[in-house]
Amino acid sequence: MKIVLFFLMSFGSLMAIELAQVPTQVVIEGKNGGNVNGKPWDSSMLKGKIYTVFYVDPDEKDLNNPLADALKARKFDRKKVNSVAIINLAATWIPNVILETMLKKKQKKFPDTIYVKDKKKVLVNAWKLADDNSDILIFDRQGKLIYKKFGKVSDAEIKKVIKLIEKNL
């Protein structure tokens, strides 16, 4: 029994998203969600620019606003730095219809940000992200993970994140 448990735990850790690695490709589409515009979202698009991914439970949507505000204030060139907001719709009691309407409004207000719906916790399961939380993932231009944080990013960490992005430009 211990051997089976060891292999299961080892296999699970192989699928977890790791620093300095390009994560396993994940596509969110159809009944699982996708881009707000209805098209599939493919994690392989996280290349060519530095991408900050906010994977958020709608109940925790304001937790990392200070980081989002700091990134916005820095006014990075959108040809080099971009953001993706992936909403974990399965992590809340709020009806999807309401959340999807809100996301469409946000997409119009912030057209440079890519908004994605994850209706079935696809990334929680595929990349072993923290569920019911606000997760931050930053990828370099090659698609390698250079930063991850599950939960609130402190003020000191925000400064480090800005420097990390600048360093990778």
XYZ file of N, CA and C in Angstrom:
507
model
N 0.823 -1.196 0.000
C 0.000 0.000 0.000
C 0.872 1.267 0.000
N 1.939 1.259 0.788
C 2.821 2.426 0.846
C 3.478 2.694 -0.503
N 3.803 1.624 -1.223
C 4.440 1.786 -2.531
C 3.469 2.438 -3.509
N 2.229 1.996 -3.516
C 1.213 2.580 -4.398
C 1.009 4.054 -4.064
N 0.913 4.374 -2.789
C 0.744 5.753 -2.357
C 1.927 6.605 -2.798
N 3.147 6.064 -2.672
C 4.345 6.785 -3.097
C 4.273 7.121 -4.586
N 3.903 6.136 -5.409
C 3.825 6.372 -6.849
C 2.734 7.380 -7.194
N 1.606 7.304 -6.521
C 0.539 8.269 -6.767
C 0.979 9.681 -6.402
N 1.656 9.808 -5.277
C 2.142 11.124 -4.857
C 3.211 11.625 -5.819
N 4.088 10.740 -6.269
C 5.136 11.132 -7.212
C 4.531 11.587 -8.531
N 3.544 10.831 -9.027
C 2.886 11.181 -10.281
C 2.196 12.537 -10.149
N 1.526 12.770 -9.046
C 0.853 14.048 -8.815
C 1.817 15.208 -8.797
N 2.984 15.019 -8.201
C 3.945 16.115 -8.142
C 4.563 16.387 -9.511
N 4.601 15.373 -10.383
C 5.116 15.594 -11.728
C 4.213 16.520 -12.526
N 2.942 16.514 -12.202
C 1.998 17.338 -12.939
C 1.893 18.748 -12.358
N 2.375 18.958 -11.154
C 2.287 20.272 -10.529
C 3.146 21.269 -11.306
N 2.688 22.506 -11.337
C 3.422 23.559 -12.028
C 4.664 23.906 -11.207
N 5.830 23.918 -11.872
C 7.101 24.111 -11.181
C 7.863 25.299 -11.755
N 8.580 26.015 -10.891
C 9.411 27.136 -11.331
C 10.456 26.656 -12.328
N 10.799 27.522 -13.270
C 11.810 27.292 -14.296
C 11.405 26.203 -15.295
N 10.131 25.832 -15.305
C 9.632 24.818 -16.242
C 8.484 25.397 -17.068
N 8.340 24.898 -18.280
C 7.150 25.188 -19.072
C 6.106 24.164 -18.613
N 4.954 24.627 -18.155
C 3.973 23.671 -17.630
C 3.348 22.814 -18.731
N 2.730 21.735 -18.309
C 1.973 20.878 -19.210
C 0.935 21.722 -19.940
N 0.812 21.512 -21.237
C -0.171 22.261 -22.014
C -1.581 21.902 -21.553
N -2.390 22.938 -21.399
C -3.784 22.775 -20.996
C -4.649 23.608 -21.929
N -5.738 23.014 -22.379
C -6.725 23.728 -23.194
C -8.030 23.737 -22.414
N -8.613 24.929 -22.280
C -9.921 25.053 -21.626
C -10.909 25.443 -22.714
N -11.911 24.589 -22.912
C -12.884 24.833 -23.978
C -14.198 24.122 -23.682
N -15.210 24.510 -24.450
C -16.513 23.846 -24.364
C -17.141 23.948 -22.993
N -17.611 22.836 -22.473
C -18.291 22.830 -21.170
C -17.340 23.159 -20.020
N -16.037 23.117 -20.282
C -15.049 23.457 -19.255
C -14.776 24.951 -19.169
N -15.214 25.708 -20.204
C -14.991 27.154 -20.202
C -14.279 27.601 -21.453
N -13.357 28.549 -21.295
C -12.610 29.101 -22.419
C -12.561 30.611 -22.335
N -12.068 31.234 -23.402
C -12.017 32.697 -23.457
C -13.417 33.270 -23.346
N -13.506 34.487 -22.859
C -14.797 35.155 -22.723
C -15.487 35.269 -24.088
N -14.703 35.355 -25.158
C -15.279 35.460 -26.502
C -15.814 34.124 -27.021
N -15.717 33.058 -26.214
C -16.251 31.754 -26.595
C -15.242 30.817 -27.230
N -14.063 31.325 -27.559
C -13.038 30.478 -28.176
C -12.259 29.720 -27.089
N -11.630 28.618 -27.449
C -10.814 27.872 -26.479
C -9.626 28.709 -26.001
N -9.185 28.423 -24.785
C -7.954 29.028 -24.273
C -6.920 27.927 -24.192
N -5.724 28.213 -24.677
C -4.641 27.240 -24.726
C -3.436 27.822 -23.996
N -2.945 27.101 -23.004
C -1.817 27.613 -22.212
C -0.551 27.787 -23.041
N -0.469 27.160 -24.208
C 0.725 27.321 -25.038
C 0.856 28.747 -25.577
N -0.206 29.563 -25.429
C -0.131 30.963 -25.851
C 0.696 31.803 -24.875
N 1.084 31.238 -23.746
C 1.847 31.977 -22.732
C 3.326 32.040 -23.118
N 3.592 32.474 -24.340
C 4.958 32.600 -24.854
C 5.046 33.866 -25.694
N 6.261 34.346 -25.873
C 6.477 35.518 -26.722
C 6.441 36.829 -25.960
N 5.803 36.835 -24.828
C 5.732 37.987 -23.929
C 5.883 37.464 -22.512
N 6.021 38.376 -21.586
C 5.928 38.003 -20.182
C 4.443 38.067 -19.819
N 3.924 36.988 -19.280
C 2.514 36.930 -18.911
C 2.366 36.768 -17.411
N 1.521 37.603 -16.832
C 1.104 37.428 -15.445
C -0.295 36.837 -15.489
N -0.441 35.667 -14.886
C -1.729 34.986 -14.847
C -2.302 35.126 -13.444
N -3.492 35.664 -13.382
C -4.251 35.741 -12.129
C -5.304 34.644 -12.209
N -5.155 33.590 -11.411
C -6.150 32.510 -11.376
C -6.954 32.727 -10.100
N -8.229 33.126 -10.253
C -8.944 33.701 -9.114
C -10.301 33.061 -8.859
N -10.543 32.753 -7.595
C -11.874 32.435 -7.098
C -12.602 33.776 -7.029
N -13.784 33.915 -7.623
C -14.480 35.203 -7.595
C -14.691 35.765 -6.190
N -14.768 34.903 -5.193
C -14.925 35.368 -3.817
C -13.634 35.986 -3.274
N -12.519 35.785 -3.977
C -11.210 36.326 -3.567
C -10.692 37.336 -4.586
N -11.591 37.888 -5.394
C -11.191 38.714 -6.536
C -10.381 39.954 -6.168
N -10.529 40.471 -4.970
C -9.824 41.697 -4.587
C -8.519 41.435 -3.832
N -8.225 40.184 -3.534
C -7.083 39.838 -2.687
C -5.760 40.392 -3.232
N -5.552 40.284 -4.531
C -4.285 40.738 -5.116
C -4.439 41.975 -5.994
N -5.437 42.807 -5.679
C -5.586 44.082 -6.385
C -4.346 44.966 -6.268
N -3.665 44.989 -5.108
C -2.450 45.817 -5.034
C -1.391 45.422 -6.080
N -1.262 44.140 -6.354
C -0.326 43.706 -7.396
C -0.819 44.157 -8.766
N -2.086 43.940 -9.054
C -2.649 44.360 -10.343
C -2.491 45.870 -10.529
N -2.740 46.634 -9.475
C -2.591 48.093 -9.544
C -1.145 48.501 -9.786
N -0.209 47.814 -9.128
C 1.214 48.120 -9.300
C 1.665 47.816 -10.730
N 1.189 46.706 -11.285
C 1.539 46.360 -12.667
C 0.965 47.391 -13.640
N -0.270 47.791 -13.385
C -0.922 48.785 -14.244
C -0.176 50.122 -14.160
N 0.212 50.516 -12.948
C 0.903 51.796 -12.741
C 2.276 51.808 -13.417
N 2.903 50.663 -13.511
C 4.224 50.558 -14.132
C 4.150 50.771 -15.648
N 2.966 50.585 -16.228
C 2.724 50.817 -17.660
C 3.732 50.097 -18.554
N 3.855 48.785 -18.337
C 4.726 47.987 -19.194
C 4.214 48.019 -20.626
N 5.130 47.931 -21.575
C 4.785 47.866 -22.992
C 3.971 46.592 -23.238
N 2.741 46.740 -23.723
C 1.845 45.595 -23.932
C 2.337 44.652 -25.027
N 3.303 45.093 -25.814
C 3.903 44.198 -26.806
C 4.897 43.245 -26.153
N 5.281 43.561 -24.903
C 6.265 42.737 -24.194
C 5.713 42.086 -22.933
N 4.684 42.682 -22.340
C 4.131 42.214 -21.066
C 2.611 42.228 -21.163
N 1.976 41.146 -20.737
C 0.531 41.094 -20.787
C -0.007 40.323 -19.587
N -1.309 40.307 -19.442
C -1.919 39.602 -18.313
C -3.098 38.759 -18.770
N -3.332 37.705 -17.994
C -4.440 36.796 -18.224
C -5.174 36.647 -16.901
N -6.467 36.853 -16.920
C -7.299 36.657 -15.729
C -8.156 35.422 -15.977
N -7.884 34.375 -15.210
C -8.647 33.133 -15.344
C -9.521 33.010 -14.105
N -10.817 32.939 -14.330
C -11.767 32.930 -13.230
C -12.222 31.497 -12.962
N -12.008 31.054 -11.731
C -12.383 29.714 -11.289
C -13.873 29.734 -10.922
N -14.718 29.567 -11.922
C -16.161 29.672 -11.726
C -16.714 28.588 -10.794
N -16.030 27.470 -10.695
C -16.503 26.369 -9.856
C -16.215 26.607 -8.370
N -15.519 27.692 -8.054
C -15.114 27.941 -6.667
C -16.048 28.890 -5.924
N -17.187 29.200 -6.506
C -18.053 30.190 -5.879
C -19.520 29.782 -5.968
N -20.310 30.404 -5.130
C -21.754 30.197 -5.146
C -22.444 31.140 -6.137
N -21.705 32.162 -6.618
C -22.278 33.143 -7.537
C -22.607 32.438 -8.863
N -23.820 32.600 -9.376
C -24.198 31.939 -10.630
C -23.294 32.337 -11.799
N -22.963 31.361 -12.636
C -22.085 31.602 -13.790
C -22.615 32.691 -14.708
N -23.932 32.758 -14.869
C -24.540 33.753 -15.757
C -24.160 35.174 -15.312
N -24.171 35.411 -14.035
C -23.804 36.727 -13.498
C -22.317 36.979 -13.705
N -21.494 35.977 -13.392
C -20.044 36.131 -13.542
C -19.653 36.345 -15.003
N -20.289 35.616 -15.905
C -19.960 35.755 -17.319
C -20.322 37.141 -17.840
N -21.413 37.705 -17.371
C -21.794 39.071 -17.744
C -20.749 40.064 -17.237
N -20.313 39.880 -15.995
C -19.284 40.757 -15.419
C -17.975 40.645 -16.204
N -17.610 39.421 -16.588
C -16.360 39.216 -17.331
C -16.405 39.884 -18.700
N -17.535 39.825 -19.363
C -17.662 40.480 -20.671
C -17.490 41.982 -20.538
N -18.037 42.552 -19.464
C -17.869 43.997 -19.215
C -16.402 44.323 -18.950
N -15.743 43.477 -18.153
C -14.320 43.708 -17.864
C -13.486 43.599 -19.128
N -13.813 42.633 -19.980
C -13.066 42.464 -21.226
C -13.160 43.717 -22.095
N -14.340 44.342 -22.123
C -14.507 45.586 -22.883
C -13.722 46.727 -22.241
N -13.728 46.782 -20.912
C -13.036 47.848 -20.186
C -11.519 47.688 -20.268
N -11.046 46.442 -20.232
C -9.605 46.152 -20.274
C -9.317 45.220 -21.448
N -9.334 45.737 -22.666
C -9.208 44.874 -23.848
C -7.853 44.176 -23.984
N -6.812 44.680 -23.321
C -5.496 44.054 -23.426
C -5.354 42.816 -22.538
N -6.186 42.713 -21.529
C -6.145 41.550 -20.644
C -6.979 40.437 -21.266
N -6.476 39.231 -21.185
C -7.200 38.064 -21.691
C -8.017 37.493 -20.540
N -9.321 37.413 -20.710
C -10.210 36.871 -19.674
C -10.655 35.470 -20.062
N -10.525 34.547 -19.102
C -10.816 33.137 -19.342
C -11.721 32.615 -18.236
N -12.669 31.766 -18.622
C -13.558 31.108 -17.662
C -13.095 29.664 -17.484
N -12.890 29.269 -16.241
C -12.584 27.868 -15.923
C -13.765 27.349 -15.112
N -14.674 26.645 -15.784
C -15.921 26.205 -15.154
C -15.775 24.916 -14.352
N -14.692 24.161 -14.581
C -14.561 22.836 -13.964
C -13.235 22.634 -13.224
N -12.605 23.748 -12.815
C -11.323 23.683 -12.096
C -10.252 22.937 -12.896
N -10.234 23.185 -14.191
C -9.292 22.514 -15.074
C -7.851 22.777 -14.633
N -7.516 24.050 -14.375
C -6.127 24.363 -13.985
C -5.812 23.935 -12.556
N -6.795 23.964 -11.680
C -6.570 23.451 -10.318
C -6.097 22.012 -10.415
N -6.755 21.245 -11.251
C -6.427 19.826 -11.381
C -5.182 19.570 -12.212
N -5.042 20.256 -13.339
C -3.919 19.992 -14.243
C -2.591 20.504 -13.694
N -2.601 21.688 -13.093
C -1.359 22.296 -12.614
C -1.237 22.286 -11.091
N -2.194 21.691 -10.417
C -2.185 21.616 -8.946
C -2.138 23.013 -8.319
N -3.008 23.898 -8.817
C -3.104 25.238 -8.248
C -3.916 25.186 -6.964
N -3.814 26.240 -6.178
C -4.613 26.340 -4.963
C -6.046 26.669 -5.353
N -6.974 25.928 -4.800
C -8.389 26.133 -5.086
C -8.941 27.166 -4.109
N -10.028 27.836 -4.492
C -10.683 28.811 -3.617
C -9.694 29.862 -3.125
N -8.927 30.425 -4.045
C -7.856 31.336 -3.674
C -7.612 32.333 -4.801
N -6.566 33.112 -4.648
C -6.076 34.003 -5.688
C -4.630 33.599 -5.950
N -4.393 32.958 -7.085
C -3.069 32.442 -7.430
C -2.435 33.339 -8.484
N -1.152 33.605 -8.330
C -0.417 34.437 -9.279
C 0.686 33.591 -9.896
N 0.720 33.571 -11.224
C 1.746 32.850 -11.971
C 2.339 33.814 -12.988
N 3.662 33.873 -13.077
C 4.303 34.726 -14.066
C 5.211 33.858 -14.931
N 5.052 34.027 -16.249
C 5.802 33.252 -17.222
C 6.718 34.167 -18.017
N 7.936 33.674 -18.319
C 8.848 34.462 -19.151
C 8.477 34.291 -20.623
N 9.248 34.895 -21.507
C 8.921 34.878 -22.941
C 8.997 33.484 -23.554
N 9.721 32.568 -22.910
C 9.801 31.197 -23.406
C 8.687 30.313 -22.836
N 7.853 30.892 -21.972
C 6.754 30.130 -21.381
C 7.118 29.403 -20.100
N 8.304 29.694 -19.562
C 8.721 29.077 -18.296
C 8.147 29.864 -17.124
N 7.743 29.152 -16.107
C 7.227 29.783 -14.899
C 8.378 30.411 -14.127
N 8.289 31.707 -13.858
C 9.353 32.392 -13.126
C 8.890 32.872 -11.750
N 7.588 32.790 -11.484
C 7.060 33.208 -10.177
C 5.715 32.533 -9.957
N 5.502 32.079 -8.723
C 4.170 31.586 -8.359
C 3.907 31.904 -6.895
N 2.670 32.257 -6.659
C 2.232 32.572 -5.301
C 0.765 32.186 -5.195
N 0.445 31.409 -4.186
C -0.936 31.049 -3.907
C -1.354 31.848 -2.684
N -2.225 32.818 -2.888
C -2.652 33.688 -1.795
C -2.196 35.113 -2.010
N -2.265 35.892 -0.945
C -1.966 37.324 -1.022
C -0.483 37.592 -1.235
N -0.203 38.461 -2.203
C 1.166 38.909 -2.469
C 1.412 40.129 -1.593
N 2.466 40.073 -0.778
C 2.774 41.174 0.140
C 3.344 42.369 -0.628
N 3.401 43.514 0.047
C 3.975 44.716 -0.577
C 5.429 44.488 -0.970
N 6.177 43.803 -0.119
C 7.581 43.511 -0.435
C 7.681 42.598 -1.656
N 6.787 41.632 -1.758
C 6.781 40.731 -2.911
C 6.391 41.466 -4.193
N 5.505 42.424 -4.091
C 5.099 43.204 -5.271
C 6.320 43.887 -5.875
N 7.158 44.468 -5.035
C 8.382 45.118 -5.527
C 9.285 44.100 -6.222
N 9.384 42.896 -5.652
C 10.205 41.839 -6.262
C 9.621 41.395 -7.595
N 8.303 41.311 -7.681
C 7.644 40.918 -8.923
C 7.936 41.934 -10.022
N 7.829 43.209 -9.705
C 8.107 44.262 -10.689
C 9.555 44.132 -11.181
N 10.492 43.956 -10.258
C 11.909 43.805 -10.635
C 12.130 42.542 -11.470
N 11.436 41.458 -11.129
C 11.546 40.212 -11.865
C 11.071 40.382 -13.305
N 9.968 41.069 -13.483
C 9.452 41.318 -14.830
C 10.436 42.196 -15.597
N 10.917 43.264 -14.969
C 11.883 44.162 -15.636
C 13.129 43.394 -16.047
N 13.606 42.528 -15.193
C 14.803 41.737 -15.468
C 14.600 40.812 -16.666
N 13.395 40.317 -16.855
C 13.112 39.362 -17.925
C 12.641 40.005 -19.236
N 12.595 41.336 -19.263
C 12.162 42.006 -20.506
C 13.151 41.753 -21.586
